[in-house]
XYZ file of C-alpha atoms in Angstrom:
252
model
C -9.622 -14.978 -24.207
C -8.558 -17.590 -26.646
C -7.332 -15.176 -29.563
C -5.031 -13.930 -26.276
C -3.662 -17.470 -25.515
C -2.885 -18.045 -29.368
C -1.248 -14.778 -29.478
C 0.668 -15.229 -26.738
C 1.791 -18.760 -27.766
C 2.687 -17.563 -31.335
C 5.134 -14.899 -29.743
C 8.029 -17.412 -29.066
C 7.865 -18.495 -33.115
C 8.804 -15.137 -34.174
C 11.867 -14.680 -36.551
C 12.113 -17.996 -36.887
C 11.783 -20.463 -40.130
C 7.847 -20.520 -39.770
C 5.538 -22.007 -41.945
C 1.634 -21.159 -41.664
C -0.990 -22.996 -43.149
C -4.130 -20.920 -43.223
C -7.147 -22.498 -44.892
C -10.779 -21.592 -42.821
C -12.411 -24.374 -45.358
C -9.767 -27.173 -44.280
C -10.114 -29.634 -41.857
C -9.651 -27.836 -38.759
C -11.225 -29.895 -36.100
C -8.472 -30.762 -34.215
C -5.831 -28.024 -34.823
C -3.390 -29.652 -32.300
C -3.057 -32.726 -33.858
C -3.031 -31.009 -37.201
C -0.260 -28.818 -36.086
C 1.497 -31.770 -34.004
C 1.501 -34.046 -37.567
C 2.823 -31.157 -39.633
C 5.920 -30.569 -37.479
C 6.613 -34.081 -37.293
C 6.841 -33.954 -41.481
C 8.568 -30.496 -41.889
C 11.068 -31.179 -39.151
C 11.956 -34.472 -40.546
C 13.624 -32.345 -43.190
C 15.167 -29.474 -40.499
C 14.661 -28.719 -36.660
C 14.667 -25.248 -37.744
C 10.877 -25.434 -39.071
C 8.029 -24.374 -37.301
C 4.789 -25.280 -38.471
C 1.433 -23.234 -37.019
C -2.193 -23.577 -38.022
C -4.214 -20.728 -37.850
C -7.692 -20.841 -38.043
C -8.859 -17.453 -37.985
C -7.913 -14.655 -40.502
C -8.402 -12.133 -37.757
C -5.393 -13.819 -35.711
C -3.628 -14.399 -38.916
C -3.497 -10.142 -39.970
C -2.452 -9.420 -36.268
C 0.133 -11.827 -36.317
C 1.821 -12.305 -39.721
C 3.998 -9.420 -39.255
C 5.742 -10.697 -36.135
C 5.880 -14.160 -37.637
C 7.120 -13.268 -40.989
C 6.329 -16.753 -42.507
C 8.706 -18.154 -45.069
C 6.767 -20.339 -46.401
C 2.467 -20.345 -46.532
C -0.074 -22.975 -47.514
C -3.037 -20.538 -47.909
C -6.624 -20.916 -48.961
C -6.579 -20.028 -52.797
C -9.208 -17.151 -52.151
C -6.979 -15.744 -49.889
C -3.788 -15.759 -52.223
C -6.322 -14.241 -54.748
C -6.869 -11.512 -52.371
C -3.445 -11.024 -50.749
C -0.899 -12.029 -53.095
C 0.279 -8.571 -54.045
C 0.275 -7.054 -50.356
C 2.060 -10.242 -49.129
C 4.056 -11.121 -52.152
C 2.789 -14.508 -52.565
C 4.939 -16.835 -55.031
C 3.007 -20.055 -55.941
C 5.505 -23.313 -55.801
C 2.062 -25.946 -55.800
C -1.362 -26.725 -55.764
C -2.887 -29.053 -53.250
C -4.749 -31.755 -55.394
C -7.923 -34.350 -54.046
C -8.600 -37.460 -56.553
C -6.116 -35.697 -59.386
C -8.827 -32.479 -59.136
C -6.981 -28.843 -58.326
C -10.919 -27.524 -57.315
C -13.409 -27.544 -54.828
C -16.741 -26.151 -53.992
C -18.817 -24.519 -51.606
C -22.425 -25.283 -50.994
C -25.198 -23.526 -49.311
C -26.873 -25.556 -46.917
C -30.023 -25.330 -44.565
C -31.700 -27.169 -42.011
C -35.087 -25.341 -42.449
C -37.309 -27.192 -44.679
C -38.589 -24.279 -45.836
C -36.048 -22.605 -47.674
C -35.530 -24.245 -50.679
C -33.627 -21.813 -52.689
C -31.405 -18.805 -52.516
C -34.251 -16.459 -52.609
C -35.682 -17.733 -49.701
C -32.848 -16.510 -47.790
C -34.151 -13.097 -48.003
C -33.357 -11.025 -44.796
C -31.988 -14.367 -43.293
C -29.087 -15.120 -41.734
C -25.998 -17.167 -43.423
C -22.914 -18.370 -41.686
C -19.866 -18.042 -43.653
C -15.975 -18.356 -43.040
C -15.210 -16.135 -45.894
C -15.346 -12.027 -46.129
C -18.704 -10.631 -46.858
C -17.533 -9.369 -50.202
C -16.302 -12.776 -51.009
C -19.607 -14.531 -49.647
C -21.495 -12.462 -52.093
C -19.279 -13.009 -55.093
C -19.167 -16.947 -54.657
C -22.990 -16.753 -54.417
C -24.040 -14.704 -56.933
C -23.884 -10.934 -56.166
C -25.696 -8.280 -53.809
C -27.968 -10.277 -51.655
C -30.413 -8.827 -48.764
C -28.600 -11.266 -46.414
C -27.448 -11.054 -42.913
C -24.182 -12.883 -43.356
C -22.532 -13.854 -39.975
C -18.977 -14.035 -40.511
C -17.165 -17.031 -38.272
C -13.698 -18.077 -38.215
C -13.972 -21.415 -40.090
C -15.972 -23.852 -41.739
C -16.773 -26.002 -38.405
C -18.099 -22.857 -36.635
C -20.266 -21.990 -39.876
C -21.923 -25.595 -39.476
C -22.209 -25.033 -35.540
C -24.129 -22.071 -36.179
C -26.489 -23.815 -38.707
C -26.742 -26.779 -35.918
C -27.645 -24.216 -32.941
C -29.986 -22.026 -35.336
C -27.842 -19.037 -35.043
C -27.969 -19.286 -38.810
C -31.023 -20.117 -41.181
C -27.959 -21.071 -43.668
C -24.131 -21.703 -44.167
C -21.671 -21.502 -47.012
C -19.573 -24.338 -46.475
C -16.754 -26.442 -48.020
C -18.204 -29.819 -49.488
C -15.395 -31.793 -47.117
C -16.304 -29.647 -44.321
C -19.763 -30.766 -44.896
C -18.679 -34.572 -45.024
C -16.825 -34.415 -41.827
C -19.624 -32.847 -40.184
C -21.837 -35.948 -41.092
C -19.313 -38.333 -39.649
C -19.342 -35.562 -36.238
C -23.000 -35.577 -35.983
C -24.983 -38.095 -38.252
C -28.702 -37.062 -36.425
C -28.476 -33.292 -37.678
C -26.985 -34.401 -40.698
C -29.841 -35.968 -41.932
C -31.691 -32.672 -41.988
C -29.272 -30.849 -44.079
C -30.552 -29.771 -47.655
C -28.344 -28.394 -49.841
C -29.679 -25.422 -52.328
C -26.551 -23.878 -53.794
C -23.441 -25.259 -55.125
C -20.441 -22.339 -55.899
C -18.281 -22.409 -59.142
C -15.050 -24.150 -59.174
C -12.464 -22.975 -56.520
C -9.176 -23.804 -56.821
C -7.405 -26.192 -53.549
C -4.853 -24.688 -51.301
C -1.515 -23.169 -52.719
C 1.999 -23.722 -51.382
C 3.817 -20.201 -51.728
C 6.813 -18.130 -50.525
C 5.986 -14.537 -49.209
C 7.656 -11.158 -48.974
C 9.435 -12.239 -45.672
C 11.313 -15.217 -47.261
C 15.014 -15.158 -46.949
C 15.830 -18.596 -46.570
C 16.275 -19.334 -50.425
C 18.484 -22.499 -49.891
C 15.666 -23.714 -47.349
C 12.906 -23.369 -49.853
C 14.580 -25.056 -52.173
C 15.315 -27.979 -50.415
C 11.609 -27.510 -49.064
C 9.615 -27.582 -52.172
C 11.970 -30.707 -53.031
C 11.248 -32.319 -50.090
C 7.341 -31.814 -50.762
C 7.182 -33.025 -54.152
C 7.460 -36.936 -52.324
C 4.988 -35.651 -49.669
C 2.809 -38.630 -50.448
C 5.645 -41.195 -50.563
C 6.825 -40.183 -47.112
C 5.549 -41.816 -44.120
C 5.222 -38.325 -42.203
C 4.143 -36.787 -45.310
C 1.261 -39.066 -46.081
C -0.060 -38.770 -42.433
C -0.044 -35.134 -42.885
C -1.473 -34.578 -46.234
C -4.054 -37.267 -45.225
C -5.139 -35.301 -42.205
C -5.565 -32.334 -44.419
C -7.973 -34.168 -46.780
C -5.727 -33.689 -49.620
C -3.711 -36.441 -51.797
C -0.890 -35.029 -53.445
C 0.525 -31.749 -54.635
C 1.223 -30.414 -58.393
C 3.751 -28.082 -59.453
C 2.319 -27.667 -63.005
C 3.076 -24.326 -63.644
C 0.011 -23.684 -66.485
C -1.931 -24.648 -63.344
C -0.357 -22.322 -60.709
C -0.187 -19.605 -63.667
C -4.468 -19.998 -63.984
C -5.053 -19.125 -59.806
C -6.633 -15.566 -60.423
């Protein structure tokens, strides 16, 4: 039912100048507030812009052809998988404490699970596709991977014992600790992934309004000094953006 309601809501944005934010590792505890803050920021540049937060890759895949986003802010792992089919061209990358990277951790609340080997035949919740989950955690394993829309859902699956472990980003784990300090005391991290690039701002194969893209990318370079931009980027758990071409070129 929730997916049906979201699809109905997205239908009004077809053929507009849409900016889509998709990052299942992002701070998505309150999507409505994040979308409102994003629209306040982007519409201070132009009232033509619609900022849409999509938490589920299933919904994104269903709606992207109709929404035809002129610009997207996307998880780097999604960027790597879809840059060919969606014609992504990166313009900037987000930063946290001057860092281009983040990590994900496999966490558990089961004190008997102390290593990845102890997860044999057990359930691991992840907001990433199965093949990416396996790639980040060392290859083929005999796990039952429970795919969920976003990190917070993986944490909830762990909390309510629908999963034995969860693969989540560090910032998601920090958000959960603030939300549920009692259960957080029982969390044990047993694995940390390699470095993952933070989300990217990209144009797409649907981009037609080049003039607006030029204004938008120049506008966003000042995001942390803009009052609305500062509030928006803070809500996303980032500090700034960078258009360093060497870094953008190194994202696989």
